[in-house]
Short mmCIF file of C-alpha atoms in Angstrom, two decimals:
data_model
loop_
_atom_site.label_atom_id
_atom_site.label_comp_id
_atom_site.label_asym_id
_atom_site.label_seq_id
_atom_site.Cartn_x
_atom_site.Cartn_y
_atom_site.Cartn_z
CA UNK A 3 33.41 26.23 74.94
CA UNK A 4 33.99 25.10 71.38
CA UNK A 5 30.94 27.02 70.21
CA UNK A 6 32.01 30.09 72.14
CA UNK A 7 35.44 30.04 70.50
CA UNK A 8 33.77 29.66 67.13
CA UNK A 9 31.62 32.71 67.69
CA UNK A 10 34.71 34.64 68.78
CA UNK A 11 36.59 33.64 65.65
CA UNK A 12 33.73 34.67 63.42
CA UNK A 13 32.94 38.00 65.07
CA UNK A 14 36.54 38.63 66.07
CA UNK A 15 36.63 42.33 65.17
CA UNK A 16 33.47 43.28 67.03
CA UNK A 17 34.26 41.11 70.01
CA UNK A 18 37.68 42.64 70.38
CA UNK A 19 36.31 46.18 70.06
CA UNK A 20 33.77 45.49 72.81
CA UNK A 21 36.44 43.80 74.89
CA UNK A 22 38.66 46.89 74.51
CA UNK A 23 35.90 49.20 75.73
CA UNK A 24 35.20 46.80 78.59
CA UNK A 25 38.87 46.80 79.63
CA UNK A 26 38.99 50.61 79.64
CA UNK A 27 35.75 50.78 81.64
CA UNK A 28 36.97 48.27 84.21
CA UNK A 29 40.25 50.17 84.52
CA UNK A 30 38.29 53.39 85.01
CA UNK A 31 36.12 51.76 87.70
CA UNK A 32 39.21 50.36 89.41
CA UNK A 33 40.84 53.81 89.42
CA UNK A 34 37.66 55.25 90.89
CA UNK A 35 37.59 52.55 93.57
CA UNK A 36 41.23 53.30 94.42
CA UNK A 37 40.82 57.09 94.59
CA UNK A 38 37.44 56.78 96.27
CA UNK A 39 36.82 60.50 96.55
CA UNK A 40 34.23 62.37 94.55
CA UNK A 41 36.31 65.52 94.89
CA UNK A 42 38.94 64.08 92.59
CA UNK A 43 37.50 61.33 90.48
CA UNK A 44 34.21 59.73 89.53
CA UNK A 45 33.47 56.39 87.93
CA UNK A 46 31.75 55.78 84.62
CA UNK A 47 28.39 54.85 86.16
CA UNK A 48 28.24 58.09 88.16
CA UNK A 49 29.01 60.12 85.03
CA UNK A 50 26.13 58.45 83.20
CA UNK A 51 23.63 58.93 86.03
CA UNK A 52 24.77 62.52 86.65
CA UNK A 53 24.40 63.36 82.95
CA UNK A 54 20.96 61.76 82.96
CA UNK A 55 20.07 63.83 86.01
CA UNK A 56 21.17 67.02 84.26
CA UNK A 57 18.90 66.23 81.33
CA UNK A 58 16.00 65.03 83.47
CA UNK A 59 15.93 68.20 85.55
CA UNK A 60 16.37 70.27 82.40
CA UNK A 61 19.08 72.47 83.87
CA UNK A 62 21.59 71.62 81.14
CA UNK A 63 19.25 72.37 78.23
CA UNK A 64 19.91 76.10 78.26
CA UNK A 65 23.66 75.51 78.31
CA UNK A 66 23.37 73.12 75.39
CA UNK A 67 21.35 75.70 73.47
CA UNK A 68 23.88 78.51 74.07
CA UNK A 69 26.89 76.35 73.25
CA UNK A 70 25.07 74.99 70.21
CA UNK A 71 24.37 78.49 68.89
CA UNK A 72 28.01 79.47 69.38
CA UNK A 73 29.28 76.33 67.73
CA UNK A 74 26.95 76.26 64.75
CA UNK A 75 27.33 79.92 63.83
CA UNK A 76 31.07 79.93 64.33
CA UNK A 77 31.64 76.60 62.62
CA UNK A 78 29.17 77.33 59.82
CA UNK A 79 30.84 80.61 58.91
CA UNK A 80 34.24 78.94 59.26
CA UNK A 81 33.22 76.15 56.88
CA UNK A 82 31.87 78.50 54.20
CA UNK A 83 34.69 81.04 54.47
CA UNK A 84 37.35 78.36 54.84
CA UNK A 85 36.31 76.42 51.75
CA UNK A 86 35.88 79.66 49.78
CA UNK A 87 39.27 81.09 50.67
CA UNK A 88 40.96 77.72 50.30
CA UNK A 89 39.55 77.41 46.77
CA UNK A 90 40.70 80.90 45.83
CA UNK A 91 44.19 80.27 47.22
CA UNK A 92 44.39 76.96 45.42
CA UNK A 93 43.13 78.21 42.07
CA UNK A 94 44.80 81.59 41.71
CA UNK A 95 48.54 81.49 41.36
CA UNK A 96 48.95 85.17 42.25
CA UNK A 97 46.93 84.72 45.44
CA UNK A 98 48.85 81.62 46.32
CA UNK A 99 52.29 83.13 45.93
CA UNK A 100 51.21 86.31 47.59
CA UNK A 101 49.43 84.92 50.61
CA UNK A 102 51.46 81.80 51.21
CA UNK A 103 53.58 83.42 53.96
CA UNK A 104 50.36 84.60 55.61
CA UNK A 105 48.96 81.08 55.54
CA UNK A 106 52.14 79.67 57.07
CA UNK A 107 52.03 82.31 59.79
CA UNK A 108 48.35 81.62 60.49
CA UNK A 109 49.05 77.90 60.59
CA UNK A 110 51.85 78.33 63.09
CA UNK A 111 50.02 80.79 65.34
CA UNK A 112 47.97 79.11 68.05
CA UNK A 113 44.60 80.69 67.25
CA UNK A 114 43.44 80.05 70.81
CA UNK A 115 46.03 82.64 71.89
CA UNK A 116 44.01 85.29 70.06
CA UNK A 117 40.95 84.58 72.20
CA UNK A 118 41.74 87.19 74.90
CA UNK A 119 42.15 89.82 72.19
CA UNK A 120 38.82 88.87 70.62
CA UNK A 121 37.20 89.35 74.02
CA UNK A 122 38.71 92.83 74.24
CA UNK A 123 37.37 93.70 70.80
CA UNK A 124 33.94 92.15 70.93
CA UNK A 125 33.06 92.09 74.62
CA UNK A 126 31.87 89.06 76.55
CA UNK A 127 28.59 88.41 74.75
CA UNK A 128 27.71 85.76 72.19
CA UNK A 129 29.38 87.48 69.22
CA UNK A 130 32.82 87.20 70.77
CA UNK A 131 32.37 83.46 71.37
CA UNK A 132 31.19 82.92 67.81
CA UNK A 133 34.25 84.78 66.52
CA UNK A 134 36.52 82.66 68.73
CA UNK A 135 34.98 79.45 67.40
CA UNK A 136 35.31 80.86 63.89
CA UNK A 137 39.00 81.69 64.12
CA UNK A 138 39.92 78.40 65.78
CA UNK A 139 37.94 76.24 63.35
CA UNK A 140 38.73 78.04 60.10
CA UNK A 141 42.48 77.35 59.92
CA UNK A 142 42.47 73.60 59.14
CA UNK A 143 39.54 74.06 56.73
CA UNK A 144 41.38 76.71 54.68
CA UNK A 145 44.65 74.82 54.66
CA UNK A 146 43.12 71.46 53.74
CA UNK A 147 40.97 72.92 50.96
CA UNK A 148 44.03 74.68 49.60
CA UNK A 149 46.12 71.50 49.72
CA UNK A 150 43.23 69.56 48.20
CA UNK A 151 42.93 71.87 45.19
CA UNK A 152 46.69 71.68 44.64
CA UNK A 153 46.56 67.90 44.85
CA UNK A 154 44.07 67.54 41.99
CA UNK A 155 46.02 66.01 39.13
CA UNK A 156 47.16 68.49 36.51
CA UNK A 157 46.29 65.99 33.79
CA UNK A 158 42.57 66.34 34.54
CA UNK A 159 42.78 70.08 34.06
CA UNK A 160 44.84 69.72 30.90
CA UNK A 161 42.24 67.29 29.60
CA UNK A 162 39.44 69.72 30.38
CA UNK A 163 41.34 72.57 28.78
CA UNK A 164 41.94 70.63 25.60
CA UNK A 165 38.21 69.89 25.39
CA UNK A 166 37.52 73.62 25.88
CA UNK A 167 35.53 73.00 29.07
CA UNK A 168 34.43 76.33 30.58
CA UNK A 169 36.17 77.42 33.80
CA UNK A 170 33.00 77.13 35.86
CA UNK A 171 32.60 73.49 34.91
CA UNK A 172 36.25 72.80 35.67
CA UNK A 173 35.51 74.08 39.16
CA UNK A 174 32.36 72.00 39.63
CA UNK A 175 33.35 68.84 37.82
CA UNK A 176 37.06 68.57 38.59
CA UNK A 177 38.40 70.81 41.33
CA UNK A 178 35.66 70.41 43.93
CA UNK A 179 35.18 66.62 43.59
CA UNK A 180 38.94 66.10 43.40
CA UNK A 181 39.64 68.04 46.56
CA UNK A 182 36.62 66.69 48.47
CA UNK A 183 38.52 64.19 50.65
CA UNK A 184 40.86 66.96 51.79
CA UNK A 185 37.99 69.37 52.40
CA UNK A 186 36.24 66.74 54.51
CA UNK A 187 39.41 66.14 56.51
CA UNK A 188 39.62 69.88 57.11
CA UNK A 189 35.99 70.00 58.22
CA UNK A 190 36.58 67.12 60.64
CA UNK A 191 39.64 68.74 62.15
CA UNK A 192 37.69 71.98 62.39
CA UNK A 193 35.03 70.31 64.56
CA UNK A 194 37.45 69.35 67.30
CA UNK A 195 39.06 72.79 67.22
CA UNK A 196 35.69 74.51 67.18
CA UNK A 197 34.69 72.69 70.36
CA UNK A 198 37.92 73.81 72.01
CA UNK A 199 36.97 77.30 70.82
CA UNK A 200 33.58 77.01 72.55
CA UNK A 201 35.23 76.03 75.84
CA UNK A 202 37.92 78.71 75.65
CA UNK A 203 35.36 81.34 74.65
CA UNK A 204 33.15 80.50 77.60
CA UNK A 205 36.10 80.69 79.94
CA UNK A 206 36.00 84.46 79.58
CA UNK A 207 32.84 85.50 81.36
CA UNK A 208 29.83 83.56 80.13
CA UNK A 209 26.47 83.08 81.80
CA UNK A 210 25.62 79.70 80.27
CA UNK A 211 27.09 76.98 78.12
CA UNK A 212 28.80 73.62 78.45
CA UNK A 213 32.20 75.27 78.90
CA UNK A 214 30.71 77.57 81.53
CA UNK A 215 29.39 74.53 83.43
CA UNK A 216 32.81 72.91 83.14
CA UNK A 217 34.47 75.89 84.79
CA UNK A 218 31.70 76.16 87.34
CA UNK A 219 32.51 72.57 88.22
CA UNK A 220 36.19 73.47 88.48
CA UNK A 221 35.50 76.42 90.76
CA UNK A 222 33.15 74.51 93.07
CA UNK A 223 35.08 71.20 93.03
CA UNK A 224 32.05 69.54 91.50
CA UNK A 225 33.81 66.64 89.82
CA UNK A 226 30.71 64.82 88.48
CA UNK A 227 29.60 68.02 86.73
CA UNK A 228 33.03 68.53 85.19
CA UNK A 229 33.35 64.99 83.98
CA UNK A 230 29.88 64.83 82.50
CA UNK A 231 30.44 68.17 80.72
CA UNK A 232 33.79 66.93 79.40
CA UNK A 233 32.14 63.67 78.30
CA UNK A 234 29.35 65.55 76.53
CA UNK A 235 31.81 67.82 74.72
CA UNK A 236 33.97 64.86 73.70
CA UNK A 237 30.91 62.87 72.63
CA UNK A 238 29.70 65.78 70.50
CA UNK A 239 33.07 65.82 68.76
CA UNK A 240 32.92 62.10 67.99
CA UNK A 241 29.31 62.24 66.77
CA UNK A 242 29.84 65.21 64.43
CA UNK A 243 32.99 63.57 63.14
CA UNK A 244 31.05 60.41 62.26
CA UNK A 245 28.26 62.44 60.65
CA UNK A 246 30.75 64.14 58.34
CA UNK A 247 32.36 60.80 57.52
CA UNK A 248 28.98 59.36 56.53
CA UNK A 249 28.23 62.40 54.36
CA UNK A 250 31.60 62.03 52.69
CA UNK A 251 31.02 58.37 51.91
CA UNK A 252 27.75 59.37 50.25
CA UNK A 253 29.26 62.20 48.25
CA UNK A 254 32.63 60.74 47.36
CA UNK A 255 32.32 56.96 47.36
CA UNK A 256 35.34 56.63 45.05
CA UNK A 257 37.81 57.41 47.79
CA UNK A 258 38.02 56.12 51.29
CA UNK A 259 39.06 58.62 53.86
CA UNK A 260 42.36 58.52 55.64
CA UNK A 261 42.98 60.17 58.94
CA UNK A 262 45.37 62.95 58.20
CA UNK A 263 46.03 66.51 59.16
CA UNK B 28 45.47 77.60 36.30
CA UNK B 29 47.42 79.48 33.69
CA UNK B 30 46.24 78.84 30.22
CA UNK B 31 48.43 79.07 27.18
CA UNK B 32 46.98 82.44 26.19
CA UNK B 33 48.21 83.95 29.42
CA UNK B 34 51.85 83.68 28.42
CA UNK B 35 52.81 87.13 27.16
CA UNK B 36 54.47 86.87 23.80
CA UNK B 37 54.82 90.54 22.83
CA UNK B 38 56.86 91.43 25.90
CA UNK B 39 59.92 92.38 23.86
CA UNK B 40 58.21 95.41 22.35
CA UNK B 41 58.17 97.22 25.72
CA UNK B 42 60.76 99.82 26.55
CA UNK B 43 63.99 98.25 27.70
CA UNK B 44 63.67 99.32 31.37
CA UNK B 45 60.19 97.89 31.83
CA UNK B 46 61.25 94.78 29.99
CA UNK B 47 64.27 94.24 32.21
CA UNK B 48 62.17 94.79 35.36
CA UNK B 49 59.70 92.23 34.08
CA UNK B 50 62.45 89.75 33.32
CA UNK B 51 63.87 90.11 36.80
CA UNK B 52 60.39 89.76 38.31
CA UNK B 53 59.63 86.65 36.30
CA UNK B 54 62.90 85.05 37.22
CA UNK B 55 62.59 85.66 40.98
CA UNK B 56 58.83 85.64 41.00
CA UNK B 57 58.31 83.50 44.11
CA UNK B 58 60.91 85.29 46.21
CA UNK B 59 59.74 88.75 45.23
CA UNK B 60 56.11 87.87 45.86
CA UNK B 61 57.08 86.48 49.26
CA UNK B 62 58.83 89.71 50.26
CA UNK B 63 56.02 91.86 48.87
CA UNK B 64 53.52 89.80 50.80
CA UNK B 65 55.36 90.16 54.11
CA UNK B 66 55.86 93.90 53.59
CA UNK B 67 52.22 94.33 52.66
CA UNK B 68 51.12 92.39 55.74
CA UNK B 69 53.24 94.54 58.05
CA UNK B 70 52.07 97.75 56.37
CA UNK B 71 48.41 96.72 56.62
CA UNK B 72 48.90 95.82 60.26
CA UNK B 73 50.58 99.18 60.98
CA UNK B 74 47.90 101.02 58.99
CA UNK B 75 45.07 99.43 60.98
CA UNK B 76 46.92 100.46 64.12
CA UNK B 77 47.21 104.01 62.75
CA UNK B 78 43.45 104.14 62.00
CA UNK B 79 42.38 102.73 65.37
CA UNK B 80 45.01 104.66 67.27
CA UNK B 81 44.13 103.04 70.58
CA UNK B 82 46.99 101.08 72.19
CA UNK B 83 44.56 99.44 74.62
CA UNK B 84 42.85 97.60 71.79
CA UNK B 85 45.33 97.21 68.98
CA UNK B 86 49.04 97.60 68.39
CA UNK B 87 51.08 97.65 65.22
CA UNK B 88 54.27 95.72 64.47
CA UNK B 89 56.51 98.65 65.47
CA UNK B 90 54.97 98.83 68.93
CA UNK B 91 55.27 95.06 69.31
CA UNK B 92 58.96 95.15 68.34
CA UNK B 93 59.59 97.99 70.80
CA UNK B 94 57.75 96.11 73.54
CA UNK B 95 59.90 93.06 72.82
CA UNK B 96 63.00 95.26 73.20
CA UNK B 97 61.75 96.35 76.62
CA UNK B 98 60.69 92.89 77.80
CA UNK B 99 64.00 91.14 77.14
CA UNK B 100 65.50 93.07 80.07
CA UNK B 101 62.89 91.75 82.50
CA UNK B 102 63.78 88.51 84.33
CA UNK B 103 60.08 87.67 84.60
CA UNK B 104 59.88 87.40 80.80
CA UNK B 105 62.67 84.81 80.68
CA UNK B 106 61.08 82.90 83.55
CA UNK B 107 57.90 82.64 81.52
CA UNK B 108 59.77 81.34 78.49
CA UNK B 109 61.67 78.89 80.66
CA UNK B 110 58.46 77.63 82.25
CA UNK B 111 56.65 77.07 78.96
CA UNK B 112 59.75 75.57 77.38
CA UNK B 113 60.02 73.05 80.22
CA UNK B 114 56.34 72.15 79.80
CA UNK B 115 56.85 71.69 76.08
CA UNK B 116 59.95 69.52 76.43
CA UNK B 117 58.45 67.23 79.09
CA UNK B 118 54.99 67.09 77.53
CA UNK B 119 56.10 66.51 73.97
CA UNK B 120 58.91 64.19 75.08
CA UNK B 121 56.45 62.00 76.98
CA UNK B 122 54.06 62.06 74.03
CA UNK B 123 56.87 60.97 71.73
CA UNK B 124 57.86 58.01 73.90
CA UNK B 125 54.31 56.89 74.70
CA UNK B 126 53.15 57.47 71.14
CA UNK B 127 55.89 55.39 69.55
CA UNK B 128 55.50 52.56 72.09
CA UNK B 129 51.70 52.39 71.87
CA UNK B 130 51.76 52.87 68.10
CA UNK B 131 54.24 50.03 67.68
CA UNK B 132 52.22 47.80 70.01
CA UNK B 133 48.99 48.24 68.07
CA UNK B 134 50.84 47.88 64.77
CA UNK B 135 52.46 44.55 65.68
CA UNK B 136 49.63 42.89 67.61
CA UNK B 137 46.42 42.28 65.74
CA UNK B 138 44.44 41.66 68.92
CA UNK B 139 45.60 44.89 70.53
CA UNK B 140 44.83 46.71 67.28
CA UNK B 141 41.28 45.37 67.18
CA UNK B 142 40.76 46.11 70.87
CA UNK B 143 42.07 49.63 71.13
CA UNK B 144 42.11 51.15 67.64
CA UNK B 145 38.43 52.15 67.73
CA UNK B 146 39.04 53.89 71.05
CA UNK B 147 42.22 55.59 69.80
CA UNK B 148 40.54 56.82 66.62
CA UNK B 149 37.63 58.10 68.70
CA UNK B 150 39.97 59.92 71.05
CA UNK B 151 41.87 61.37 68.10
CA UNK B 152 38.66 63.11 67.05
CA UNK B 153 37.75 64.50 70.47
CA UNK B 154 38.84 67.91 71.69
CA UNK B 155 41.28 66.82 74.38
CA UNK B 156 41.85 70.34 75.65
CA UNK B 157 38.52 70.13 77.46
CA UNK B 158 40.33 67.82 79.87
CA UNK B 159 42.60 70.70 80.93
CA UNK B 160 40.42 71.73 83.92
CA UNK B 161 40.30 68.10 85.09
CA UNK B 162 44.09 67.90 85.00
CA UNK B 163 44.31 71.02 87.15
CA UNK B 164 42.33 69.29 89.88
CA UNK B 165 44.27 66.03 89.56
CA UNK B 166 47.76 67.42 89.25
CA UNK B 167 47.57 70.90 90.73
CA UNK B 168 48.29 74.35 89.33
CA UNK B 169 51.97 73.62 88.78
CA UNK B 170 53.86 72.31 85.82
CA UNK B 171 52.62 68.70 86.12
CA UNK B 172 49.07 69.44 84.99
CA UNK B 173 50.33 71.28 81.89
CA UNK B 174 52.68 68.45 81.02
CA UNK B 175 49.73 66.06 81.34
CA UNK B 176 47.48 68.10 79.07
CA UNK B 177 50.22 68.62 76.47
CA UNK B 178 51.01 64.89 76.46
CA UNK B 179 47.35 64.00 76.07
CA UNK B 180 46.87 66.48 73.25
CA UNK B 181 49.90 65.49 71.21
CA UNK B 182 50.15 61.74 71.78
CA UNK B 183 47.40 60.65 69.38
CA UNK B 184 48.86 61.86 66.08
CA UNK B 185 52.13 60.17 67.07
CA UNK B 186 50.35 56.87 67.85
CA UNK B 187 48.26 56.87 64.68
CA UNK B 188 51.17 57.81 62.43
CA UNK B 189 53.55 55.28 63.99
CA UNK B 190 50.97 52.57 63.45
CA UNK B 191 50.28 53.68 59.88
CA UNK B 192 54.01 53.88 59.18
CA UNK B 193 54.78 50.37 60.41
CA UNK B 194 51.81 48.93 58.54
CA UNK B 195 52.86 50.83 55.44
CA UNK B 196 56.24 49.10 55.11
CA UNK B 197 55.76 47.16 51.92
CA UNK B 198 55.18 43.47 52.26
CA UNK B 199 57.79 42.61 49.64
CA UNK B 200 60.56 44.11 51.77
CA UNK B 201 59.50 41.99 54.72
CA UNK B 202 59.25 38.93 52.54
CA UNK B 203 62.68 39.64 51.13
CA UNK B 204 64.04 39.87 54.66
CA UNK B 205 62.37 36.62 55.60
CA UNK B 206 63.66 34.92 52.46
CA UNK B 207 67.19 35.85 53.48
CA UNK B 208 66.40 34.59 56.98
CA UNK B 209 67.56 37.79 58.73
CA UNK B 210 67.16 38.11 62.48
CA UNK B 211 64.28 39.96 64.09
CA UNK B 212 66.67 42.72 65.15
CA UNK B 213 67.94 43.18 61.61
CA UNK B 214 64.37 43.18 60.31
CA UNK B 215 63.54 45.92 62.79
CA UNK B 216 66.54 48.17 62.23
CA UNK B 217 67.07 47.60 58.52
CA UNK B 218 63.52 47.36 57.20
CA UNK B 219 60.77 48.42 59.58
CA UNK B 220 62.31 51.49 61.21
CA UNK B 221 63.66 53.08 58.01
CA UNK B 222 60.41 52.29 56.21
CA UNK B 223 58.16 53.84 58.82
CA UNK B 224 60.36 56.83 59.70
CA UNK B 225 58.78 59.36 57.29
CA UNK B 226 55.34 58.64 58.75
CA UNK B 227 56.68 58.74 62.28
CA UNK B 228 58.24 62.15 61.74
CA UNK B 229 55.07 63.45 60.08
CA UNK B 230 53.26 62.34 63.24
CA UNK B 231 55.83 64.06 65.43
CA UNK B 232 55.36 67.30 63.48
CA UNK B 233 51.59 67.16 63.93
CA UNK B 234 52.04 66.37 67.61
CA UNK B 235 54.51 69.20 68.04
CA UNK B 236 52.22 71.83 66.55
CA UNK B 237 49.45 70.59 68.83
CA UNK B 238 51.77 70.81 71.83
CA UNK B 239 52.48 74.47 71.13
CA UNK B 240 48.77 75.28 70.88
CA UNK B 241 48.10 73.34 74.06
CA UNK B 242 50.66 75.41 76.01
CA UNK B 243 48.25 78.29 75.58
CA UNK B 244 45.11 76.31 76.47
CA UNK B 245 46.69 74.64 79.49
CA UNK B 246 48.07 77.85 80.95
CA UNK B 247 44.87 79.78 80.33
CA UNK B 248 42.86 77.83 82.89
CA UNK B 249 45.19 78.48 85.79
CA UNK B 250 48.98 78.70 85.93
CA UNK B 251 51.81 80.24 87.91
CA UNK B 252 53.89 81.38 84.96
CA UNK B 253 54.44 80.72 81.29
CA UNK B 254 53.88 82.34 77.93
CA UNK B 255 50.16 81.54 77.91
CA UNK B 256 49.87 82.98 81.40
CA UNK B 257 51.74 86.07 80.22
CA UNK B 258 49.35 86.49 77.26
CA UNK B 259 46.29 86.12 79.47
CA UNK B 260 47.64 88.43 82.14
CA UNK B 261 48.72 91.06 79.59
CA UNK B 262 45.27 91.07 78.01
CA UNK B 263 43.50 91.44 81.30
CA UNK B 264 45.62 94.48 82.08
CA UNK B 265 45.14 95.88 78.54
CA UNK B 266 48.79 95.46 77.56
CA UNK B 267 48.05 94.43 74.01
CA UNK B 268 51.66 94.88 72.86
CA UNK B 269 52.91 92.44 75.50
CA UNK B 270 50.20 90.01 74.49
CA UNK B 271 51.28 90.22 70.86
CA UNK B 272 54.88 89.51 71.92
CA UNK B 273 53.60 86.36 73.65
CA UNK B 274 51.66 85.21 70.58
CA UNK B 275 54.69 85.87 68.38
CA UNK B 276 56.84 83.81 70.75
CA UNK B 277 54.47 80.84 70.49
CA UNK B 278 54.44 81.22 66.71
CA UNK B 279 58.24 81.28 66.61
CA UNK B 280 58.35 78.17 68.85
CA UNK B 281 55.98 76.42 66.46
CA UNK B 282 57.90 77.34 63.33
CA UNK B 283 61.33 76.59 64.85
CA UNK B 284 60.34 73.13 66.10
CA UNK B 285 58.71 72.27 62.81
CA UNK B 286 61.81 73.30 60.86
CA UNK B 287 64.03 71.26 63.20
CA UNK B 288 61.85 68.18 62.67
CA UNK B 289 61.90 68.77 58.91
CA UNK B 290 65.69 68.92 59.11
CA UNK B 291 65.78 65.68 61.11
CA UNK B 292 63.58 64.07 58.50
CA UNK B 293 65.82 65.19 55.63
CA UNK B 294 68.87 63.96 57.50
CA UNK B 295 67.40 60.64 58.64
CA UNK B 296 65.48 59.65 55.53
CA UNK B 297 67.37 60.88 52.49
CA UNK B 298 65.80 58.05 50.53
CA UNK B 299 62.34 59.53 50.64
CA UNK B 300 60.78 62.83 49.73
CA UNK B 301 59.10 64.80 52.49
CA UNK B 302 55.57 63.73 53.31
CA UNK B 303 53.13 66.55 53.76
#
């Protein structure tokens, strides 16, 4: 008992984290045992086995491929365009003053609400879904890059100016590294929104995709399918988020990231 | 990044009219640019509409304004607003209460923090709107499922910001309080709450903007009424103007709530500048 307590004291943080997950899992299992109907709820074990079954039979692979294409094209374009526009807005005073009302309006508009319109314009094929992912993911990336450039201390730029550093080097050596934590935050927020974009896009007439499977589950009361699709989408969000965090720690070790929006 | 060379020094040699226009422009630069920007946006929007000239696919601001004028006489329109407003108030209200309680719990108890913070941070990063179809099965097509989804979507920024705010109250203030041997209640109301309020309100603003977005997502996947339902229905029947009215309504809801919370922050925490 003494030894056990010692181990707990030493590895307190990890033990508690594992304990927390265990409590949530037990609560989940208890809820499942109480509901006891696969039409409404499934336990954690069933979600794991069902997901494994989907992979083993290979029927989910096509959906993963389609959703992956939508996400990567949409998110990729959103990242490039978002960082580019954010930089321009941050650097150019004319642009900033001129487009600031537009940015506020874009920030306040729920971009998901534009999804039906995108479907009208682009049809129900892959392009429309990519555009939906793009417009949902791009907003936080633009806004965070813009805020990041503005947050770079003026004294660094004054220093560079007094040493006659060329503009291009100011961009590479000061503005981009200085705004990197904000850009990364924008990219992380964009991931979660992009995944919502995938699901919303596939709601409007798709033939494959994780969101499509989710709605198929909803229409056929197939709860295990829905929950494993939701778990996969959520897991993807967490994994990509961690990947970006690791990249940031490599690229900008001088600042530790804060969760912010 | 204006350099020193950019400042025009020979401005006075212009003719007096141009010079006076420039002076006025320079003085009210931000305001004038704001108005120009809005006018330009509306003109561009109307111009695109003029080029496309197909009301089934695109409508300009004039058509949207006219449509709004028609819709305000329809009781159905007000029902939709009422429905979504109720969802927002219940959903965001629940998120506020739960968020502050859970945030305070994990801020004060180290064990709870170590147990649940990894899970909370993980959930903060996941797209919670994917749970919307699940909520429809659990809670039905009515208002309850939307309230659930909105609460789930907006509770995490409130939790995380409450926790960060309470932890951020400087140690010296707490030590000062302890040195004067003030009661727990005084510590709470005089030191911890005022110190964490700016963070808390920042969290509420984030949560609120998420709530407004989630109205749309939640109503998209099956609803009886609401602004999101109206947008979806209008699009499916190619009433793009009505759809645009719906989107504008959501935007106005977002901006109005945000401004109200900003006002609350200015009123409640005059001792601190606004956190972005």
